[in-house]
Amino acid sequence: MRLCPRTWRFKAAGLGLLLVLPLAAQQRKLAIVNAALLEAEDGFAAPAGTVFTPGETLYLAFHVQGFTEDRNYKVKLGYRIEALDPKGLPFVEALEGRVDTELSPQDAKWMPRVRFSASLPPFVDSGTYKFIMRVTDDLGKAQTSQELIFPVRGRDVPPSDTLVVRNFAFSRQEDGDPLPTPAFRAGDVLWAAFDLTGYKPGEKHRVAVLYNLAVLNSEGKVIYEQPEPAREEGTSFYPRRYVHAVFSLNLAQSPAGQYTIVLKTKDEIGSQSYESRHTFTVE
């Protein structure tokens, strides 16, 4: 007797009978295996201990084993992938998909591979994030799930209940290292950055904030004033807890002395305003 592909055979004890069972009768357990974050799409698994950063694209991949096939070697699976922050909030929309395919007898060791890519929002906090993978086997009437956690290191912006400026820093280049002593020379380009938080979000996590700045000399006289306020406005899928802003000033022909930047910020949705002052010197 010839054994059909993808079947079991066993001898019933004491009966001398040869029974052929279809693959669907095998007792197998549905499982997610080889789940990993990759270095690049279709790349190798990222090394253990890899820390991800805001704005980075994540590439997730996993296999499914233990699924059921019908008599015609058809497979019917459904899957759902959720991406959650440390508070359990989704940072991108969940992905739902299906694997509906027909195998051949030569596919004995085949396992479906599911891939998913998602970009971390540029303003996420530090913490432990995770993907939750769920798979349903329609033919086998089975479900399974698995979590994959990974660390993220974001900007440290302490929260506030009211509008406030955090992390104001001077530097010599855009988003450069903060200067411990903000001292410049005439002709330099001054760079500064800060985080604005404590504003009130609107519908669909809408943000509407603006800032304006003026520069005072050592006598308190305004020597420069921004003609139009800078504005940050828009909605996002993931709640935006802070706004990071960067600006520059050309110090050409600036006399030596101490100067003060007066930074005025406003939250249009929450009807809040906040003013801060930051000094620097020109040598």
Tab-separated table of C-alpha atoms in Angstrom:
chain	number	residue	atom	x	y	z
A	1	MET	CA	0.000	0.000	0.000
A	2	ARG	CA	1.268	3.460	-0.863
A	3	LEU	CA	0.973	6.150	1.792
A	4	CYS	CA	-0.648	9.402	0.583
A	5	PRO	CA	1.400	12.577	1.113
A	6	ARG	CA	1.010	14.524	4.347
A	7	THR	CA	-0.589	11.703	6.367
A	8	TRP	CA	0.145	9.604	9.447
A	9	ARG	CA	0.304	5.843	9.608
A	10	PHE	CA	0.259	3.626	12.639
A	11	LYS	CA	-0.432	0.006	13.465
A	12	ALA	CA	-3.351	-0.651	15.767
A	13	ALA	CA	-2.117	-2.762	18.666
A	14	GLY	CA	-2.856	-6.455	18.201
A	15	LEU	CA	-4.999	-5.904	15.086
A	16	GLY	CA	-2.451	-5.658	12.320
A	17	LEU	CA	-4.418	-2.858	10.655
A	18	LEU	CA	-2.843	-0.010	8.750
A	19	LEU	CA	-4.767	3.234	9.204
A	20	VAL	CA	-4.202	6.401	7.200
A	21	LEU	CA	-5.255	9.678	8.863
A	22	PRO	CA	-5.417	13.068	7.135
A	23	LEU	CA	-3.141	15.817	8.412
A	24	ALA	CA	-6.155	17.664	9.856
A	25	ALA	CA	-6.580	14.850	12.355
A	26	GLN	CA	-3.149	15.379	13.848
A	27	GLN	CA	-3.114	16.911	17.320
A	28	ARG	CA	-1.062	20.056	16.826
A	29	LYS	CA	-0.999	23.289	18.775
A	30	LEU	CA	-1.319	26.633	17.025
A	31	ALA	CA	1.666	28.827	17.920
A	32	ILE	CA	3.534	31.994	16.991
A	33	VAL	CA	7.258	31.282	16.590
A	34	ASN	CA	10.451	33.157	15.646
A	35	ALA	CA	8.938	36.552	16.530
A	36	ALA	CA	11.639	39.225	16.265
A	37	LEU	CA	12.346	42.853	15.481
A	38	LEU	CA	14.622	43.097	12.448
A	39	GLU	CA	17.479	45.480	11.678
A	40	ALA	CA	15.844	46.258	8.331
A	41	GLU	CA	12.973	44.989	6.238
A	42	ASP	CA	13.736	41.314	5.523
A	43	GLY	CA	16.975	41.753	7.488
A	44	PHE	CA	18.484	39.876	10.405
A	45	ALA	CA	17.055	40.044	13.920
A	46	ALA	CA	18.176	43.108	15.868
A	47	PRO	CA	20.777	42.261	18.547
A	48	ALA	CA	19.530	41.608	22.065
A	49	GLY	CA	19.395	44.800	24.106
A	50	THR	CA	18.802	47.082	21.119
A	51	VAL	CA	17.239	50.371	22.245
A	52	PHE	CA	15.013	52.120	19.725
A	53	THR	CA	14.540	55.869	19.328
A	54	PRO	CA	11.632	58.198	18.467
A	55	GLY	CA	10.931	58.380	14.746
A	56	GLU	CA	12.628	55.045	14.048
A	57	THR	CA	10.886	52.475	11.832
A	58	LEU	CA	10.365	49.070	13.434
A	59	TYR	CA	10.235	45.854	11.411
A	60	LEU	CA	8.413	42.930	13.030
A	61	ALA	CA	8.272	39.401	11.617
A	62	PHE	CA	7.026	36.041	12.887
A	63	HIS	CA	5.980	32.580	11.697
A	64	VAL	CA	2.867	30.554	12.506
A	65	GLN	CA	2.972	26.827	13.100
A	66	GLY	CA	0.485	24.165	14.168
A	67	PHE	CA	-2.276	25.381	11.842
A	68	THR	CA	-4.896	23.108	10.286
A	69	GLU	CA	-5.330	22.229	6.626
A	70	ASP	CA	-8.516	20.868	5.123
A	71	ARG	CA	-8.695	17.885	2.775
A	72	ASN	CA	-7.715	20.121	-0.127
A	73	TYR	CA	-4.638	21.423	1.757
A	74	LYS	CA	-6.168	24.857	2.211
A	75	VAL	CA	-5.092	27.118	5.096
A	76	LYS	CA	-7.271	29.868	6.549
A	77	LEU	CA	-5.665	32.075	9.173
A	78	GLY	CA	-6.429	35.545	10.490
A	79	TYR	CA	-4.038	37.787	12.420
A	80	ARG	CA	-4.044	41.090	14.287
A	81	ILE	CA	-1.014	43.087	15.453
A	82	GLU	CA	-1.258	45.894	17.998
A	83	ALA	CA	1.541	48.346	18.843
A	84	LEU	CA	1.273	49.781	22.372
A	85	ASP	CA	3.189	52.322	24.466
A	86	PRO	CA	4.023	51.841	28.187
A	87	LYS	CA	0.540	53.086	29.149
A	88	GLY	CA	-1.202	50.660	26.809
A	89	LEU	CA	-2.053	53.310	24.209
A	90	PRO	CA	-1.616	52.355	20.532
A	91	PHE	CA	1.081	54.424	18.838
A	92	VAL	CA	0.021	53.292	15.335
A	93	GLU	CA	-3.151	51.719	14.021
A	94	ALA	CA	-3.514	47.976	14.505
A	95	LEU	CA	-2.916	45.748	11.479
A	96	GLU	CA	-5.395	43.018	10.549
A	97	GLY	CA	-4.763	40.515	7.789
A	98	ARG	CA	-5.370	37.011	6.512
A	99	VAL	CA	-3.466	34.042	5.163
A	100	ASP	CA	-5.766	32.161	2.773
A	101	THR	CA	-3.741	29.826	0.612
A	102	GLU	CA	-3.650	26.337	-0.862
A	103	LEU	CA	-0.598	24.183	-0.288
A	104	SER	CA	0.906	21.364	-2.291
A	105	PRO	CA	2.152	18.028	-0.948
A	106	GLN	CA	5.696	19.390	-1.174
A	107	ASP	CA	4.937	22.109	1.399
A	108	ALA	CA	5.216	19.805	4.398
A	109	LYS	CA	7.453	22.156	6.379
A	110	TRP	CA	5.979	25.455	5.162
A	111	MET	CA	4.990	28.057	7.747
A	112	PRO	CA	3.315	31.382	6.921
A	113	ARG	CA	5.452	34.442	7.703
A	114	VAL	CA	3.783	37.663	8.794
A	115	ARG	CA	5.551	41.019	8.556
A	116	PHE	CA	4.620	44.402	9.983
A	117	SER	CA	6.406	47.753	9.941
A	118	ALA	CA	5.575	50.752	12.112
A	119	SER	CA	7.307	54.044	12.818
A	120	LEU	CA	7.602	55.328	16.354
A	121	PRO	CA	6.137	58.832	16.617
A	122	PRO	CA	8.927	61.433	16.926
A	123	PHE	CA	7.673	62.605	20.327
A	124	VAL	CA	7.258	59.325	22.256
A	125	ASP	CA	8.517	58.982	25.836
A	126	SER	CA	11.074	56.535	27.150
A	127	GLY	CA	9.801	53.188	28.372
A	128	THR	CA	8.969	49.607	27.488
A	129	TYR	CA	6.815	49.272	24.373
A	130	LYS	CA	5.299	46.119	22.919
A	131	PHE	CA	3.702	44.398	19.978
A	132	ILE	CA	0.774	42.072	20.673
A	133	MET	CA	0.344	39.407	17.983
A	134	ARG	CA	-2.873	37.386	17.737
A	135	VAL	CA	-3.543	34.571	15.259
A	136	THR	CA	-6.812	32.712	14.618
A	137	ASP	CA	-7.048	29.386	12.783
A	138	ASP	CA	-10.484	29.286	11.162
A	139	LEU	CA	-10.288	25.616	10.217
A	140	GLY	CA	-8.847	24.401	13.503
A	141	LYS	CA	-11.054	26.665	15.614
A	142	ALA	CA	-7.985	27.761	17.593
A	143	GLN	CA	-6.420	31.023	18.713
A	144	THR	CA	-3.006	32.014	20.020
A	145	SER	CA	-1.237	35.214	21.027
A	146	GLN	CA	2.211	36.466	21.966
A	147	GLU	CA	3.811	39.719	23.140
A	148	LEU	CA	7.150	41.133	22.050
A	149	ILE	CA	8.520	43.930	24.251
A	150	PHE	CA	11.263	46.387	23.349
A	151	PRO	CA	12.838	49.461	24.995
A	152	VAL	CA	12.584	53.000	23.648
A	153	ARG	CA	14.676	55.970	24.752
A	154	GLY	CA	12.934	59.279	24.111
A	155	ARG	CA	13.391	62.872	25.228
A	156	ASP	CA	13.049	63.584	28.917
A	157	VAL	CA	10.266	66.166	29.118
A	158	PRO	CA	8.712	66.300	32.597
A	159	PRO	CA	4.918	66.609	32.350
A	160	SER	CA	2.996	69.683	33.452
A	161	ASP	CA	-0.670	70.474	34.085
A	162	THR	CA	-0.230	73.949	32.622
A	163	LEU	CA	1.676	75.422	29.695
A	164	VAL	CA	5.409	75.589	30.357
A	165	VAL	CA	8.778	75.651	28.570
A	166	ARG	CA	11.136	72.756	29.345
A	167	ASN	CA	14.743	71.954	28.435
A	168	PHE	CA	15.664	75.343	26.992
A	169	ALA	CA	19.271	75.105	25.820
A	170	PHE	CA	21.754	77.092	23.732
A	171	SER	CA	24.081	75.386	21.247
A	172	ARG	CA	26.354	76.130	18.303
A	173	GLN	CA	24.447	74.011	15.800
A	174	GLU	CA	20.907	72.810	15.226
A	175	ASP	CA	19.937	70.473	18.079
A	176	GLY	CA	23.608	70.388	19.077
A	177	ASP	CA	25.026	69.662	22.506
A	178	PRO	CA	23.811	72.189	25.102
A	179	LEU	CA	26.375	74.803	26.092
A	180	PRO	CA	27.095	74.792	29.831
A	181	THR	CA	27.917	78.506	29.507
A	182	PRO	CA	26.016	80.246	26.675
A	183	ALA	CA	28.845	82.496	25.436
A	184	PHE	CA	29.244	83.468	21.781
A	185	ARG	CA	31.336	85.787	19.625
A	186	ALA	CA	30.198	88.456	17.194
A	187	GLY	CA	29.454	86.790	13.882
A	188	ASP	CA	28.452	83.448	15.409
A	189	VAL	CA	25.108	81.810	14.750
A	190	LEU	CA	23.287	81.133	17.990
A	191	TRP	CA	21.078	78.050	18.084
A	192	ALA	CA	18.510	77.350	20.783
A	193	ALA	CA	15.957	74.611	21.380
A	194	PHE	CA	13.184	73.997	23.866
A	195	ASP	CA	10.196	71.758	24.559
A	196	LEU	CA	6.707	73.126	25.080
A	197	THR	CA	4.310	71.013	27.137
A	198	GLY	CA	1.244	71.365	29.339
A	199	TYR	CA	-1.001	72.578	26.493
A	200	LYS	CA	-4.540	71.264	26.138
A	201	PRO	CA	-5.222	68.931	23.198
A	202	GLY	CA	-8.329	69.207	21.067
A	203	GLU	CA	-10.324	66.681	19.061
A	204	LYS	CA	-8.200	63.962	17.425
A	205	HIS	CA	-5.268	65.048	19.603
A	206	ARG	CA	-5.177	68.421	17.860
A	207	VAL	CA	-2.413	70.779	18.983
A	208	ALA	CA	-2.356	74.534	18.345
A	209	VAL	CA	0.569	76.360	19.959
A	210	LEU	CA	2.764	79.254	18.917
A	211	TYR	CA	5.768	81.180	20.163
A	212	ASN	CA	7.332	84.555	19.586
A	213	LEU	CA	10.667	85.906	20.775
A	214	ALA	CA	12.421	89.200	21.353
A	215	VAL	CA	16.054	89.969	22.217
A	216	LEU	CA	16.941	92.577	24.828
A	217	ASN	CA	20.352	94.155	25.343
A	218	SER	CA	21.952	94.669	28.750
A	219	GLU	CA	19.909	97.848	29.203
A	220	GLY	CA	16.636	96.016	28.608
A	221	LYS	CA	16.068	97.593	25.195
A	222	VAL	CA	14.488	95.477	22.459
A	223	ILE	CA	17.043	95.100	19.657
A	224	TYR	CA	15.251	92.333	17.767
A	225	GLU	CA	11.697	91.050	17.646
A	226	GLN	CA	10.385	88.137	15.628
A	227	PRO	CA	8.066	89.592	12.963
A	228	GLU	CA	5.616	86.666	12.924
A	229	PRO	CA	5.064	83.986	15.576
A	230	ALA	CA	6.111	80.416	14.816
A	231	ARG	CA	3.144	78.080	14.883
A	232	GLU	CA	2.740	74.339	15.412
A	233	GLU	CA	-0.716	73.026	14.613
A	234	GLY	CA	-2.233	69.728	13.561
A	235	THR	CA	-3.784	66.418	14.557
A	236	SER	CA	-2.123	63.051	15.083
A	237	PHE	CA	-3.104	59.442	15.712
A	238	TYR	CA	-0.933	59.298	18.821
A	239	PRO	CA	-1.299	62.039	21.488
A	240	ARG	CA	1.512	64.544	21.235
A	241	ARG	CA	2.649	65.319	24.778
A	242	TYR	CA	5.184	67.994	23.849
A	243	VAL	CA	6.320	70.150	20.942
A	244	HIS	CA	10.035	70.446	20.251
A	245	ALA	CA	11.085	73.794	18.741
A	246	VAL	CA	14.403	75.070	17.368
A	247	PHE	CA	15.432	78.562	16.273
A	248	SER	CA	18.613	80.478	15.411
A	249	LEU	CA	19.913	84.034	15.649
A	250	ASN	CA	22.695	85.591	13.601
A	251	LEU	CA	24.975	87.546	15.926
A	252	ALA	CA	26.761	89.462	13.181
A	253	GLN	CA	27.986	92.865	14.388
A	254	SER	CA	26.617	92.233	17.877
A	255	PRO	CA	28.549	94.290	20.462
A	256	ALA	CA	30.041	92.474	23.429
A	257	GLY	CA	27.688	92.249	26.372
A	258	GLN	CA	24.848	90.325	27.963
A	259	TYR	CA	21.598	89.708	26.135
A	260	THR	CA	18.238	88.234	27.092
A	261	ILE	CA	15.829	86.233	24.966
A	262	VAL	CA	12.206	86.780	25.957
A	263	LEU	CA	10.222	83.763	24.817
A	264	LYS	CA	6.439	84.149	24.725
A	265	THR	CA	4.369	81.010	24.126
A	266	LYS	CA	0.650	80.485	23.724
A	267	ASP	CA	-1.776	77.559	23.761
A	268	GLU	CA	-4.710	78.542	21.570
A	269	ILE	CA	-6.919	75.566	22.476
A	270	GLY	CA	-6.377	75.834	26.224
A	271	SER	CA	-6.252	79.673	26.256
A	272	GLN	CA	-2.938	79.645	28.132
A	273	SER	CA	0.212	81.694	27.794
A	274	TYR	CA	3.680	81.397	29.282
A	275	GLU	CA	6.757	83.647	29.207
A	276	SER	CA	10.345	82.679	29.975
A	277	ARG	CA	13.691	84.531	29.817
A	278	HIS	CA	17.089	83.151	28.880
A	279	THR	CA	20.392	85.038	28.938
A	280	PHE	CA	23.566	84.679	26.868
A	281	THR	CA	26.701	86.726	26.329
A	282	VAL	CA	28.654	87.959	23.339
A	283	GLU	CA	32.376	88.231	24.010
